[in-house]
Amino acid sequence: MRMTGARGLAPYLLISLAMVAPEAWAYLDPSTGSMILSAIVGVFATAALAVKTFWYKIKGLFRRDAARPGPAPGQPAKAEPGEPPASAD
């Protein structure tokens, strides 16, 4: 689909406006660089924690044998080691 009109022109207009921005006589003190660096480290730490949290779900998306055989319909599930078998009430 081809963008026409104002929607297609907007990215080019924003880029051209950013290229002709006037000079800014601003002072960036040393703590500004430290703040930017800590924000970048925070973004990477957040991304790493998100991947760690959802690792098994992400890994399951790329696994070939995604459909594991479970108990047949009408069959009780196996008890975990150390647990008594489930009673059929």
PDB file of C-alpha atoms in Angstrom:
ATOM      1  CA  MET A   1       0.000   0.000   0.000  1.00  0.00           C
ATOM      2  CA  ARG A   2       1.423   3.349  -0.988  1.00  0.00           C
ATOM      3  CA  MET A   3       1.188   6.337   1.363  1.00  0.00           C
ATOM      4  CA  THR A   4       0.077   9.556  -0.254  1.00  0.00           C
ATOM      5  CA  GLY A   5      -0.797  13.004   0.912  1.00  0.00           C
ATOM      6  CA  ALA A   6       0.091  14.348   4.341  1.00  0.00           C
ATOM      7  CA  ARG A   7       0.759  10.901   5.831  1.00  0.00           C
ATOM      8  CA  GLY A   8       3.454  10.140   3.272  1.00  0.00           C
ATOM      9  CA  LEU A   9       4.985  13.590   3.575  1.00  0.00           C
ATOM     10  CA  ALA A  10       5.141  13.712   7.393  1.00  0.00           C
ATOM     11  CA  PRO A  11       8.306  11.598   7.929  1.00  0.00           C
ATOM     12  CA  TYR A  12      10.237  13.582   5.329  1.00  0.00           C
ATOM     13  CA  LEU A  13       9.052  16.855   6.823  1.00  0.00           C
ATOM     14  CA  LEU A  14      10.085  15.830  10.346  1.00  0.00           C
ATOM     15  CA  ILE A  15      13.521  14.701   9.184  1.00  0.00           C
ATOM     16  CA  SER A  16      14.099  17.923   7.254  1.00  0.00           C
ATOM     17  CA  LEU A  17      12.997  20.022  10.244  1.00  0.00           C
ATOM     18  CA  ALA A  18      15.401  18.117  12.501  1.00  0.00           C
ATOM     19  CA  MET A  19      18.252  18.762  10.068  1.00  0.00           C
ATOM     20  CA  VAL A  20      17.745  22.536  10.106  1.00  0.00           C
ATOM     21  CA  ALA A  21      17.332  22.930  13.863  1.00  0.00           C
ATOM     22  CA  PRO A  22      18.843  26.137  15.230  1.00  0.00           C
ATOM     23  CA  GLU A  23      21.904  26.065  17.451  1.00  0.00           C
ATOM     24  CA  ALA A  24      21.271  25.443  21.112  1.00  0.00           C
ATOM     25  CA  TRP A  25      23.546  27.187  23.554  1.00  0.00           C
ATOM     26  CA  ALA A  26      23.014  24.667  26.312  1.00  0.00           C
ATOM     27  CA  TYR A  27      25.295  23.335  29.014  1.00  0.00           C
ATOM     28  CA  LEU A  28      25.398  19.612  29.633  1.00  0.00           C
ATOM     29  CA  ASP A  29      27.063  18.952  32.963  1.00  0.00           C
ATOM     30  CA  PRO A  30      28.811  15.653  33.813  1.00  0.00           C
ATOM     31  CA  SER A  31      25.801  14.301  35.681  1.00  0.00           C
ATOM     32  CA  THR A  32      23.750  14.444  32.473  1.00  0.00           C
ATOM     33  CA  GLY A  33      26.046  11.923  30.815  1.00  0.00           C
ATOM     34  CA  SER A  34      25.843   9.705  33.875  1.00  0.00           C
ATOM     35  CA  MET A  35      22.059   9.930  33.822  1.00  0.00           C
ATOM     36  CA  ILE A  36      21.932   8.943  30.144  1.00  0.00           C
ATOM     37  CA  LEU A  37      24.319   6.035  30.768  1.00  0.00           C
ATOM     38  CA  SER A  38      22.263   4.756  33.702  1.00  0.00           C
ATOM     39  CA  ALA A  39      19.085   4.960  31.594  1.00  0.00           C
ATOM     40  CA  ILE A  40      20.727   2.848  28.878  1.00  0.00           C
ATOM     41  CA  VAL A  41      21.902   0.287  31.453  1.00  0.00           C
ATOM     42  CA  GLY A  42      18.382   0.237  32.920  1.00  0.00           C
ATOM     43  CA  VAL A  43      16.836  -0.502  29.527  1.00  0.00           C
ATOM     44  CA  PHE A  44      19.209  -3.429  28.976  1.00  0.00           C
ATOM     45  CA  ALA A  45      18.620  -4.758  32.502  1.00  0.00           C
ATOM     46  CA  THR A  46      14.853  -4.572  31.999  1.00  0.00           C
ATOM     47  CA  ALA A  47      15.086  -6.394  28.673  1.00  0.00           C
ATOM     48  CA  ALA A  48      17.299  -9.098  30.207  1.00  0.00           C
ATOM     49  CA  LEU A  49      14.877  -9.597  33.096  1.00  0.00           C
ATOM     50  CA  ALA A  50      11.921  -9.828  30.702  1.00  0.00           C
ATOM     51  CA  VAL A  51      13.709 -12.472  28.622  1.00  0.00           C
ATOM     52  CA  LYS A  52      14.677 -14.369  31.777  1.00  0.00           C
ATOM     53  CA  THR A  53      11.107 -14.264  33.077  1.00  0.00           C
ATOM     54  CA  PHE A  54       9.520 -15.511  29.866  1.00  0.00           C
ATOM     55  CA  TRP A  55      12.400 -17.762  28.701  1.00  0.00           C
ATOM     56  CA  TYR A  56      10.471 -21.036  28.691  1.00  0.00           C
ATOM     57  CA  LYS A  57       7.541 -19.496  26.815  1.00  0.00           C
ATOM     58  CA  ILE A  58       9.902 -17.983  24.254  1.00  0.00           C
ATOM     59  CA  LYS A  59      11.791 -21.275  23.989  1.00  0.00           C
ATOM     60  CA  GLY A  60       8.500 -23.138  23.469  1.00  0.00           C
ATOM     61  CA  LEU A  61       7.699 -20.990  20.434  1.00  0.00           C
ATOM     62  CA  PHE A  62      10.767 -22.295  18.613  1.00  0.00           C
ATOM     63  CA  ARG A  63      10.618 -25.917  19.754  1.00  0.00           C
ATOM     64  CA  ARG A  64       9.721 -28.529  17.139  1.00  0.00           C
ATOM     65  CA  ASP A  65       7.913 -30.942  19.443  1.00  0.00           C
ATOM     66  CA  ALA A  66       5.582 -28.333  20.906  1.00  0.00           C
ATOM     67  CA  ALA A  67       2.714 -30.806  21.318  1.00  0.00           C
ATOM     68  CA  ARG A  68       3.694 -33.097  24.166  1.00  0.00           C
ATOM     69  CA  PRO A  69       1.626 -36.201  24.734  1.00  0.00           C
ATOM     70  CA  GLY A  70      -0.497 -35.882  27.843  1.00  0.00           C
ATOM     71  CA  PRO A  71      -2.794 -38.344  29.550  1.00  0.00           C
ATOM     72  CA  ALA A  72      -5.488 -39.788  27.335  1.00  0.00           C
ATOM     73  CA  PRO A  73      -9.012 -38.466  27.862  1.00  0.00           C
ATOM     74  CA  GLY A  74     -10.605 -40.235  30.796  1.00  0.00           C
ATOM     75  CA  GLN A  75      -7.240 -41.305  32.236  1.00  0.00           C
ATOM     76  CA  PRO A  76      -6.081 -39.850  35.561  1.00  0.00           C
ATOM     77  CA  ALA A  77      -2.947 -37.751  35.525  1.00  0.00           C
ATOM     78  CA  LYS A  78       0.201 -39.258  37.017  1.00  0.00           C
ATOM     79  CA  ALA A  79       0.992 -38.279  40.592  1.00  0.00           C
ATOM     80  CA  GLU A  80       4.171 -36.356  41.291  1.00  0.00           C
ATOM     81  CA  PRO A  81       6.896 -38.279  43.133  1.00  0.00           C
ATOM     82  CA  GLY A  82       6.163 -38.260  46.848  1.00  0.00           C
ATOM     83  CA  GLU A  83       2.438 -37.566  46.419  1.00  0.00           C
ATOM     84  CA  PRO A  84      -0.282 -40.123  46.960  1.00  0.00           C
ATOM     85  CA  PRO A  85      -2.211 -41.080  43.813  1.00  0.00           C
ATOM     86  CA  ALA A  86      -5.359 -39.072  43.157  1.00  0.00           C
ATOM     87  CA  SER A  87      -8.498 -40.796  44.343  1.00  0.00           C
ATOM     88  CA  ALA A  88     -11.357 -41.273  41.910  1.00  0.00           C
ATOM     89  CA  ASP A  89     -14.254 -39.729  43.854  1.00  0.00           C
TER      90      ASP A  89
END
